[in-house]
Coordinates of C-alpha atoms (C1' of nucleotides) in Angstrom, one line a residue:
Chain A
M1 CA 210.1 -26.7 193.7
L2 CA 211.8 -27.5 191.2
S3 CA 214.0 -30.7 191.4
G4 CA 217.1 -30.4 193.2
R5 CA 219.9 -28.7 191.4
A6 CA 220.5 -25.4 190.8
S7 CA 221.9 -25.5 187.4
D8 CA 219.6 -27.6 186.2
R9 CA 216.6 -25.5 187.3
A10 CA 218.2 -22.9 185.4
Y11 CA 218.7 -25.0 182.1
E12 CA 215.0 -25.6 182.2
T13 CA 214.6 -22.2 182.9
L14 CA 216.1 -20.5 180.3
R15 CA 215.7 -23.0 178.0
R16 CA 211.5 -22.4 178.1
E17 CA 212.2 -18.8 178.3
I18 CA 214.5 -19.0 174.6
L19 CA 212.0 -21.6 173.1
Q20 CA 208.7 -19.4 173.9
W21 CA 210.7 -16.1 172.4
R22 CA 211.2 -14.3 176.0
L23 CA 214.8 -14.4 175.2
A24 CA 214.7 -13.4 171.5
P25 CA 217.5 -14.2 169.6
G26 CA 220.6 -11.4 169.2
T27 CA 219.9 -11.3 173.4
V28 CA 222.8 -10.9 175.2
L29 CA 223.8 -13.8 178.0
G30 CA 226.0 -12.4 180.2
E31 CA 226.7 -14.4 183.4
V32 CA 226.7 -12.3 186.0
E33 CA 223.9 -10.2 184.9
Q34 CA 221.9 -13.8 184.3
S35 CA 223.0 -15.4 187.4
T36 CA 221.6 -12.5 189.7
R37 CA 217.8 -12.7 187.8
L38 CA 217.7 -16.3 188.4
G39 CA 219.1 -15.8 192.4
I40 CA 222.2 -18.4 191.5
S41 CA 225.8 -18.5 191.4
R42 CA 228.0 -18.0 188.5
T43 CA 229.1 -21.5 188.5
P44 CA 225.7 -23.5 187.8
L45 CA 224.4 -20.9 186.0
R46 CA 227.7 -21.4 183.4
E47 CA 226.3 -25.3 183.5
A48 CA 223.4 -24.3 182.1
L49 CA 224.9 -22.5 179.4
S50 CA 227.3 -25.2 178.1
R51 CA 224.4 -27.5 177.9
L52 CA 222.3 -24.7 175.8
T53 CA 225.1 -24.1 173.6
A54 CA 225.3 -28.0 173.1
D55 CA 221.6 -27.9 172.4
G56 CA 222.4 -25.0 169.9
L57 CA 220.2 -22.8 171.7
V58 CA 223.2 -20.4 172.3
E59 CA 226.1 -19.5 170.8
A60 CA 229.3 -17.4 171.3
Q61 CA 229.5 -14.6 169.3
S62 CA 232.8 -13.2 168.2
G63 CA 233.9 -11.3 171.2
R64 CA 230.9 -10.4 172.6
G65 CA 230.0 -13.8 174.6
L66 CA 227.0 -15.8 174.6
V67 CA 224.1 -15.0 172.6
V68 CA 220.4 -16.4 172.2
A69 CA 220.8 -18.3 168.8
Q70 CA 219.7 -16.5 166.2
V71 CA 217.0 -17.5 163.4
S72 CA 216.7 -17.1 160.0
P73 CA 214.9 -18.2 156.8
A74 CA 217.4 -20.0 155.4
A75 CA 218.4 -21.9 159.2
V76 CA 214.7 -22.8 158.9
S77 CA 215.4 -24.9 155.6
E78 CA 218.2 -26.5 156.6
L79 CA 216.6 -27.3 160.0
F80 CA 213.8 -29.2 157.9
E81 CA 216.4 -31.0 155.8
L82 CA 217.5 -32.7 158.6
R83 CA 214.3 -33.2 160.1
E84 CA 213.8 -34.9 156.9
A85 CA 216.4 -37.5 156.7
L86 CA 215.4 -38.1 160.6
E87 CA 211.7 -38.5 161.0
T88 CA 211.1 -40.3 157.5
A89 CA 214.2 -43.0 158.2
A90 CA 212.3 -42.7 162.1
S91 CA 208.5 -43.5 160.2
A92 CA 209.8 -46.8 158.2
L93 CA 211.9 -48.2 161.4
A94 CA 208.6 -47.1 163.4
S95 CA 206.7 -49.3 160.8
E96 CA 208.3 -52.4 161.7
R97 CA 208.6 -52.4 165.2
R98 CA 205.0 -50.7 166.5
D99 CA 202.7 -51.7 168.8
P100 CA 199.5 -51.6 166.0
G101 CA 197.3 -51.0 168.4
E102 CA 198.9 -47.9 169.8
F103 CA 198.9 -46.1 166.4
A104 CA 195.5 -47.4 165.3
R105 CA 194.8 -45.7 168.6
L106 CA 196.6 -42.2 167.3
A107 CA 195.1 -42.3 163.3
D108 CA 191.9 -42.2 165.0
D109 CA 192.7 -39.7 167.4
F110 CA 193.7 -37.5 163.9
D111 CA 190.4 -37.7 162.4
G112 CA 189.1 -36.4 165.2
A113 CA 191.6 -33.5 165.3
A114 CA 190.1 -31.3 162.7
A115 CA 186.8 -30.6 164.9
L116 CA 189.6 -30.4 167.8
V117 CA 191.5 -27.4 166.0
E118 CA 187.7 -25.6 164.7
Q119 CA 186.7 -25.5 168.4
G120 CA 190.1 -23.8 169.6
E121 CA 191.6 -26.4 171.8
L122 CA 194.9 -26.2 170.2
E123 CA 196.4 -27.4 173.1
A124 CA 194.8 -30.9 173.2
Y125 CA 195.9 -30.9 169.2
Y126 CA 199.8 -30.1 170.3
A127 CA 200.1 -32.7 172.8
L128 CA 198.1 -34.9 170.9
V129 CA 200.9 -34.0 168.1
E130 CA 203.7 -34.9 171.2
R131 CA 202.0 -38.6 172.0
F132 CA 202.3 -39.1 168.3
D133 CA 206.2 -38.0 168.5
D134 CA 206.5 -40.0 171.6
A135 CA 204.7 -43.3 170.5
I136 CA 207.3 -43.5 168.0
D137 CA 210.3 -42.8 169.9
E138 CA 209.2 -45.9 172.3
S139 CA 208.4 -48.4 169.0
L140 CA 212.1 -46.4 167.8
G141 CA 213.9 -48.4 171.0
N142 CA 216.9 -46.5 169.5
P143 CA 218.8 -43.4 171.8
Y144 CA 220.7 -42.1 169.3
L145 CA 218.2 -41.9 166.6
V146 CA 215.7 -40.3 169.3
G147 CA 218.2 -37.7 170.4
A148 CA 218.7 -37.0 167.3
L149 CA 215.0 -36.2 167.0
R150 CA 215.0 -34.7 170.3
G151 CA 217.1 -32.1 169.3
V152 CA 215.5 -31.2 166.2
R153 CA 211.8 -31.2 167.8
T154 CA 213.9 -28.7 170.3
H155 CA 214.4 -26.2 167.3
L156 CA 211.2 -27.0 165.5
Q157 CA 209.1 -25.7 169.0
R158 CA 210.9 -22.1 168.4
I159 CA 210.4 -21.6 164.3
R160 CA 206.5 -23.1 165.6
R161 CA 206.0 -19.3 167.0
L162 CA 207.5 -17.7 163.1
S163 CA 204.1 -18.3 162.0
Q164 CA 201.7 -18.1 164.1
D165 CA 199.1 -20.8 164.7
D166 CA 196.7 -21.2 161.2
P167 CA 193.8 -23.5 162.0
A168 CA 193.3 -24.5 158.5
R169 CA 196.9 -25.4 158.2
L170 CA 196.7 -27.4 161.1
V171 CA 193.4 -29.1 159.8
R172 CA 195.3 -30.3 156.9
A173 CA 198.7 -31.1 159.5
A174 CA 196.0 -33.4 161.0
A175 CA 195.0 -35.4 157.9
E176 CA 198.6 -36.0 157.3
H177 CA 199.0 -37.3 160.6
R178 CA 196.8 -39.7 160.6
T179 CA 198.0 -40.7 157.1
I180 CA 201.2 -41.7 158.5
A181 CA 200.1 -43.3 161.5
E182 CA 197.8 -45.6 159.7
A183 CA 200.8 -46.4 157.1
I184 CA 203.0 -47.2 160.6
R185 CA 199.8 -49.3 161.9
D186 CA 199.8 -51.0 159.0
G187 CA 203.3 -51.7 158.9
D188 CA 203.8 -49.6 155.6
A189 CA 207.3 -48.6 155.8
E190 CA 207.4 -47.1 152.4
L191 CA 204.2 -45.9 153.0
A192 CA 204.9 -44.4 156.4
R193 CA 208.2 -42.5 154.7
S194 CA 206.6 -40.7 151.5
A195 CA 203.4 -39.9 153.7
T196 CA 206.5 -37.7 156.2
R197 CA 208.0 -36.2 153.4
I198 CA 204.8 -34.8 152.1
H199 CA 203.8 -33.7 155.9
L200 CA 207.0 -32.4 155.9
R201 CA 207.3 -30.7 153.3
A202 CA 204.0 -29.2 153.1
S203 CA 205.0 -27.6 156.9
L204 CA 207.5 -26.3 155.2
R205 CA 205.9 -24.4 152.2
H206 CA 203.6 -22.9 155.1
I207 CA 206.3 -21.7 157.4
Q208 CA 208.4 -20.3 154.3
A209 CA 204.7 -18.3 152.9
N210 CA 204.3 -16.7 156.3
P211 CA 207.3 -15.0 156.8
R212 CA 206.7 -13.5 160.0
L213 CA 210.9 -13.0 160.9
E214 CA 211.6 -9.6 161.9
A215 CA 215.3 -9.7 160.6
S216 CA 216.9 -10.0 164.1
E217 CA 219.3 -8.0 164.3
P218 CA 221.7 -8.7 167.7
K219 CA 220.5 -5.6 169.3
E220 CA 222.2 -4.8 172.8
S221 CA 220.0 -4.5 175.7
A222 CA 217.9 -1.5 175.7
Chain B
M1 CA 250.7 -25.2 174.1
L2 CA 247.5 -26.3 173.7
S3 CA 244.9 -23.8 173.1
G4 CA 244.5 -21.5 176.0
R5 CA 241.5 -22.7 177.9
A6 CA 242.3 -25.4 180.5
S7 CA 238.5 -26.7 179.8
D8 CA 239.1 -26.5 176.3
R9 CA 242.5 -28.8 176.9
A10 CA 240.7 -31.0 179.4
Y11 CA 237.8 -31.6 176.8
E12 CA 240.3 -32.5 174.3
T13 CA 242.3 -34.8 176.6
L14 CA 239.6 -36.6 177.7
R15 CA 237.7 -37.1 174.6
R16 CA 241.1 -38.1 172.8
E17 CA 241.4 -40.7 175.6
I18 CA 237.6 -41.7 175.4
L19 CA 237.8 -42.5 171.7
Q20 CA 241.6 -44.3 172.1
W21 CA 240.1 -46.8 174.8
R22 CA 242.5 -45.6 177.2
L23 CA 239.3 -44.6 179.2
A24 CA 237.7 -48.3 178.8
P25 CA 233.8 -48.4 178.7
G26 CA 232.0 -48.1 182.3
T27 CA 235.5 -46.4 183.8
V28 CA 234.3 -44.3 186.7
L29 CA 235.4 -40.0 186.5
G30 CA 236.4 -39.2 189.7
E31 CA 235.9 -35.3 189.5
V32 CA 238.5 -35.0 192.2
E33 CA 240.6 -37.9 190.2
Q34 CA 240.6 -36.6 186.8
S35 CA 240.9 -32.7 187.4
T36 CA 245.1 -33.9 189.9
R37 CA 245.8 -35.9 186.5
L38 CA 245.4 -33.3 184.2
G39 CA 246.9 -30.2 186.8
I40 CA 243.2 -28.5 186.8
S41 CA 240.6 -27.8 189.5
R42 CA 237.3 -29.0 189.3
T43 CA 235.7 -25.7 187.9
P44 CA 237.1 -26.7 183.8
L45 CA 237.1 -30.2 184.2
R46 CA 233.6 -30.3 184.9
E47 CA 232.5 -28.3 182.1
A48 CA 234.7 -30.8 179.9
L49 CA 232.7 -33.8 181.3
S50 CA 229.6 -31.7 181.1
R51 CA 230.8 -31.5 177.2
L52 CA 231.9 -34.7 177.0
T53 CA 228.0 -36.2 178.6
A54 CA 226.5 -33.8 176.0
D55 CA 228.4 -35.8 173.2
G56 CA 227.1 -39.2 174.9
L57 CA 230.8 -40.3 175.6
V58 CA 230.4 -40.2 179.1
E59 CA 226.7 -41.3 181.1
A60 CA 225.8 -40.4 184.6
Q61 CA 225.5 -44.1 185.8
S62 CA 222.6 -44.2 189.2
G63 CA 224.3 -43.1 192.3
R64 CA 228.2 -43.9 190.9
G65 CA 228.7 -40.4 189.4
L66 CA 229.8 -40.4 185.6
V67 CA 231.3 -43.3 183.7
V68 CA 233.0 -43.6 180.2
A69 CA 230.0 -44.5 177.8
Q70 CA 229.3 -48.1 177.3
V71 CA 229.8 -49.9 174.1
S72 CA 227.7 -52.9 173.4
P73 CA 226.4 -54.7 170.2
A74 CA 223.0 -53.1 170.3
A75 CA 224.7 -50.3 170.1
V76 CA 226.4 -50.6 167.6
S77 CA 223.0 -51.1 165.4
E78 CA 221.9 -48.1 166.9
L79 CA 224.4 -46.1 165.8
F80 CA 224.3 -47.7 162.0
E81 CA 220.7 -46.9 161.6
L82 CA 221.2 -43.3 162.8
R83 CA 224.4 -43.4 160.6
E84 CA 222.2 -44.8 157.7
A85 CA 219.2 -41.7 158.3
L86 CA 221.8 -39.1 157.9
E87 CA 225.3 -40.3 155.5
T88 CA 222.2 -41.7 152.8
A89 CA 220.3 -38.6 153.0
A90 CA 223.6 -36.4 153.1
S91 CA 225.2 -38.0 150.1
A92 CA 222.0 -37.6 148.4
L93 CA 222.1 -33.9 148.9
A94 CA 225.8 -33.2 148.8
S95 CA 224.7 -34.9 144.8
E96 CA 223.0 -31.6 143.9
R97 CA 225.5 -29.1 145.3
R98 CA 229.0 -30.8 145.0
D99 CA 231.3 -29.5 143.4
P100 CA 232.2 -32.3 140.2
G101 CA 235.7 -31.2 140.2
E102 CA 236.1 -32.1 144.2
F103 CA 234.7 -35.4 143.8
A104 CA 235.9 -36.5 140.6
R105 CA 239.3 -36.4 142.7
L106 CA 238.1 -38.4 145.5
A107 CA 236.9 -41.3 142.9
D108 CA 239.5 -41.3 141.2
D109 CA 241.7 -41.4 144.9
F110 CA 240.0 -43.6 146.3
D111 CA 240.4 -45.7 142.7
G112 CA 244.1 -45.5 143.8
A113 CA 243.4 -46.7 147.4
A114 CA 243.4 -50.2 147.6
A115 CA 247.4 -49.9 146.9
L116 CA 247.6 -48.0 149.7
V117 CA 246.1 -49.9 151.9
E118 CA 248.2 -53.5 150.5
Q119 CA 251.2 -51.3 151.4
G120 CA 250.1 -50.6 154.7
E121 CA 249.8 -46.9 154.6
L122 CA 246.2 -47.4 156.9
E123 CA 246.7 -43.8 157.9
A124 CA 246.8 -42.3 154.3
Y125 CA 243.4 -44.7 153.5
Y126 CA 242.0 -42.8 156.5
A127 CA 242.8 -39.5 155.8
L128 CA 241.8 -40.0 152.4
V129 CA 238.1 -41.8 153.8
E130 CA 237.7 -37.8 156.4
R131 CA 238.7 -35.6 152.7
F132 CA 235.9 -37.6 151.4
D133 CA 233.9 -36.9 154.7
D134 CA 235.0 -33.3 155.1
A135 CA 234.2 -32.5 151.4
I136 CA 230.6 -34.3 151.7
D137 CA 230.2 -31.4 155.1
E138 CA 231.5 -28.3 152.6
S139 CA 229.4 -29.6 150.0
L140 CA 226.3 -29.6 152.3
G141 CA 226.3 -26.0 153.6
N142 CA 223.9 -26.3 156.6
P143 CA 225.1 -27.0 159.8
Y144 CA 222.4 -29.0 161.5
L145 CA 222.9 -31.7 159.6
V146 CA 226.9 -31.2 159.7
G147 CA 227.1 -31.4 163.6
A148 CA 224.8 -34.6 163.6
L149 CA 227.1 -36.3 161.1
R150 CA 230.1 -34.8 163.5
G151 CA 228.2 -36.8 166.5
V152 CA 228.1 -40.1 164.6
R153 CA 231.3 -39.8 163.3
T154 CA 232.8 -38.9 167.2
H155 CA 231.3 -42.7 168.1
L156 CA 232.3 -44.5 166.0
Q157 CA 235.6 -43.8 166.2
R158 CA 235.6 -45.6 169.0
I159 CA 233.2 -48.4 167.3
R160 CA 236.7 -48.9 164.8
R161 CA 238.8 -50.0 167.0
L162 CA 236.4 -52.9 168.0
S163 CA 237.1 -54.5 164.6
Q164 CA 240.8 -54.3 163.4
D165 CA 242.2 -52.9 160.6
D166 CA 241.3 -55.8 158.2
P167 CA 243.4 -54.8 154.8
A168 CA 240.3 -57.0 152.6
R169 CA 237.8 -55.2 154.7
L170 CA 239.5 -51.8 153.6
V171 CA 239.8 -52.7 149.9
R172 CA 236.4 -53.6 149.6
A173 CA 235.1 -49.8 151.5
A174 CA 237.5 -48.4 149.3
A175 CA 235.7 -49.5 146.3
E176 CA 232.4 -49.0 148.1
H177 CA 233.8 -45.2 148.7
R178 CA 234.5 -44.9 144.8
T179 CA 231.0 -46.0 143.5
I180 CA 229.4 -42.9 145.9
A181 CA 232.1 -40.4 144.8
E182 CA 231.9 -41.2 141.5
A183 CA 227.6 -40.8 141.8
I184 CA 228.4 -37.4 143.5
R185 CA 230.4 -36.3 140.8
D186 CA 227.7 -36.9 138.6
G187 CA 224.8 -35.4 140.2
D188 CA 223.1 -38.7 141.1
A189 CA 221.5 -38.6 144.0
E190 CA 219.5 -41.6 144.4
L191 CA 222.7 -43.3 143.2
A192 CA 224.5 -42.2 145.4
R193 CA 221.9 -42.8 148.2
S194 CA 222.3 -46.4 147.2
A195 CA 225.2 -46.6 146.9
T196 CA 225.7 -45.0 150.8
R197 CA 223.0 -47.3 152.1
I198 CA 225.4 -50.1 150.3
H199 CA 228.6 -48.9 151.6
L200 CA 226.7 -48.8 155.2
R201 CA 225.3 -52.4 155.5
A202 CA 228.9 -53.5 154.9
S203 CA 230.1 -51.9 157.4
L204 CA 227.9 -52.5 159.3
R205 CA 227.6 -56.8 158.9
H206 CA 231.9 -56.2 158.8
I207 CA 231.7 -55.4 162.0
Q208 CA 229.0 -57.6 163.7
A209 CA 230.9 -60.8 162.2
N210 CA 234.0 -59.7 164.1
P211 CA 233.0 -59.1 167.3
R212 CA 235.7 -58.1 169.6
L213 CA 233.7 -56.6 171.7
E214 CA 234.9 -57.9 175.2
A215 CA 232.3 -57.7 178.3
S216 CA 233.3 -54.1 179.5
E217 CA 232.2 -54.4 183.0
P218 CA 232.3 -51.4 184.9
K219 CA 236.1 -50.8 186.2
E220 CA 237.7 -48.6 188.3
S221 CA 240.9 -47.1 187.2
A222 CA 243.8 -48.2 187.9
Chain C
dG1 C1' 223.8 -64.8 214.4
dG2 C1' 220.8 -61.7 211.8
dG3 C1' 219.4 -57.4 210.2
dG4 C1' 218.1 -52.3 211.3
dC5 C1' 220.2 -48.3 212.6
dC6 C1' 223.1 -44.6 213.4
dG7 C1' 227.5 -42.3 212.3
dT8 C1' 231.5 -41.1 208.9
dC9 C1' 233.5 -40.0 205.4
dT10 C1' 234.2 -39.6 200.7
dG11 C1' 232.0 -37.1 196.5
dT12 C1' 229.2 -34.2 194.3
dG13 C1' 227.0 -29.3 194.0
dT14 C1' 226.6 -24.3 194.7
dA15 C1' 229.6 -20.1 196.1
dT16 C1' 232.9 -17.1 196.2
dA17 C1' 237.6 -15.0 195.5
dC18 C1' 240.9 -14.3 192.6
dA19 C1' 243.3 -13.4 188.0
dA20 C1' 243.4 -12.4 182.8
dA21 C1' 241.7 -11.3 178.9
dC22 C1' 239.2 -8.4 175.5
dG23 C1' 237.1 -3.9 174.4
dG24 C1' 236.5 1.1 175.0
dC25 C1' 237.5 5.7 175.1
dC26 C1' 240.6 8.5 175.8
dC27 C1' 244.6 11.4 175.4
dC28 C1' 248.7 12.2 173.1
dT29 C1' 251.0 13.0 169.0
dT30 C1' 252.0 14.1 164.3
Chain D
dA1 C1' 241.6 16.7 161.4
dA2 C1' 243.3 11.4 162.2
dG3 C1' 245.1 7.8 163.9
dG4 C1' 248.4 5.2 167.2
dG5 C1' 249.1 3.8 171.9
dG6 C1' 248.1 2.8 176.4
dC7 C1' 244.8 3.0 180.7
dC8 C1' 241.0 1.4 182.9
dG9 C1' 236.7 -1.0 183.4
dT10 C1' 234.0 -5.1 182.4
dT11 C1' 233.5 -9.5 181.8
dT12 C1' 235.2 -14.6 181.3
dG13 C1' 237.9 -18.0 182.9
dT14 C1' 240.2 -20.3 186.8
dA15 C1' 240.5 -21.6 192.0
dT16 C1' 239.4 -23.3 196.3
dA17 C1' 236.0 -23.0 200.1
dC18 C1' 231.7 -24.5 201.9
dA19 C1' 227.3 -27.5 202.4
dC20 C1' 225.0 -31.5 201.5
dA21 C1' 223.6 -35.9 200.4
dG22 C1' 224.3 -40.8 199.6
dA23 C1' 227.0 -45.0 199.9
dC24 C1' 229.5 -47.9 203.6
dG25 C1' 230.9 -49.9 207.3
dG26 C1' 230.3 -50.6 212.2
dC27 C1' 227.5 -51.6 216.6
dC28 C1' 223.8 -52.9 218.6
dC29 C1' 219.6 -54.9 219.3
dC30 C1' 216.9 -58.7 218.6

DNA sequence: GGGGCCGTCTGTGTATACAAACGGCCCCTT
DNA sequence: AAGGGGCCGTTTGTATACACAGACGGCCCC
């Protein structure tokens, strides 16, 4: 059912499991163990691990082989520094290249997003954010920049699970997104940049203020 | 001689050859062909190609397998957009975290760099730039940001070969670097950001004004 | 003479077998 | 009893053999 290559399936499966915390940070990824579990041989599994390492989701631990990359409060701050650099630039550039209609629609949708959140339709809200990200990517028309953004968003998915969905924060985030979308719609690059920075700083502060980071020690599988 | 793993050697070798244009953009990288040439089996070669693909130096071509990534004027502009986003942020952050002595020394060295260039000591000049980049990376203390910068610099090495070393431009670039180093030394984040932007725009304009881009057709390796 | 179909053939994708390195553990020595 | 050295087991790294898919060319039919 899933696409042809075993290495692709292994990559997608492991990636999903890591992002969903089904594979916790520090988990040792033995080649034999994982290839057996996924029903493939070591060869395609190794390719999958290689790609995950390139993504930064898997790290080499001193002598112990590969483990799921750790997450620490410091890493979150560092990731957000990169994120701010990329997304402020992306918003500014998108302002100059966007399809105004698309972002007008997004601004309207974010206007109604508070209702979504308050009705518990979190999936719908996250889908809207994803549509927003896609619209920016498409406006940019820059594979290098989009690729860097993708990498950051990957890590963000894992971090998002640190602070559970807080409806109050999401309502505010929706308003911030709306401001960004309006600025891009109006072609106001500097305003888009500022609005993006404000949104990211608020997001980071929220995550830091809700530290669900259990000190994830490198642990042996039980 | 070169470090233990065959896949590492293959990766380093191919990477160097691509960056030095010994493997031209569009060159088809057949697995059997390359593994034979490098004296290894297909398994480690495939791992090396996988990493090069993650780096963006190798791309999958529709049905033809893997080829050395193309370089186009559009790609150069796009790369510089990403570069500006990253390096302006890096300079600003480095200004807040730097060791002032280190950047004072760098500023002095860039002051003398015009002499280096005019004496044809280009290697010494490039080594100085590398020392500058390393000093910024170390100041940042942010693996995510440093990793993104590394990726951009990799592609830049290949692009640099497009416009041959122009001493007049390098002398001006040295002065621009000096300005950046001084701003970082003084902890002036906004000045560092502006100086970096100026430097990058000038660099891009120079490359675009000296188009040595032969239309690199996909060609078979000889 | 042109177009479509089939066979072949080159190349990638996967599995497995083999080799070497690393760590852990026990035993021996002092 | 503590430290060091050697042995064994496990795990990774590499090579090779096999399977399958896509591309190219020839041949036949229209």
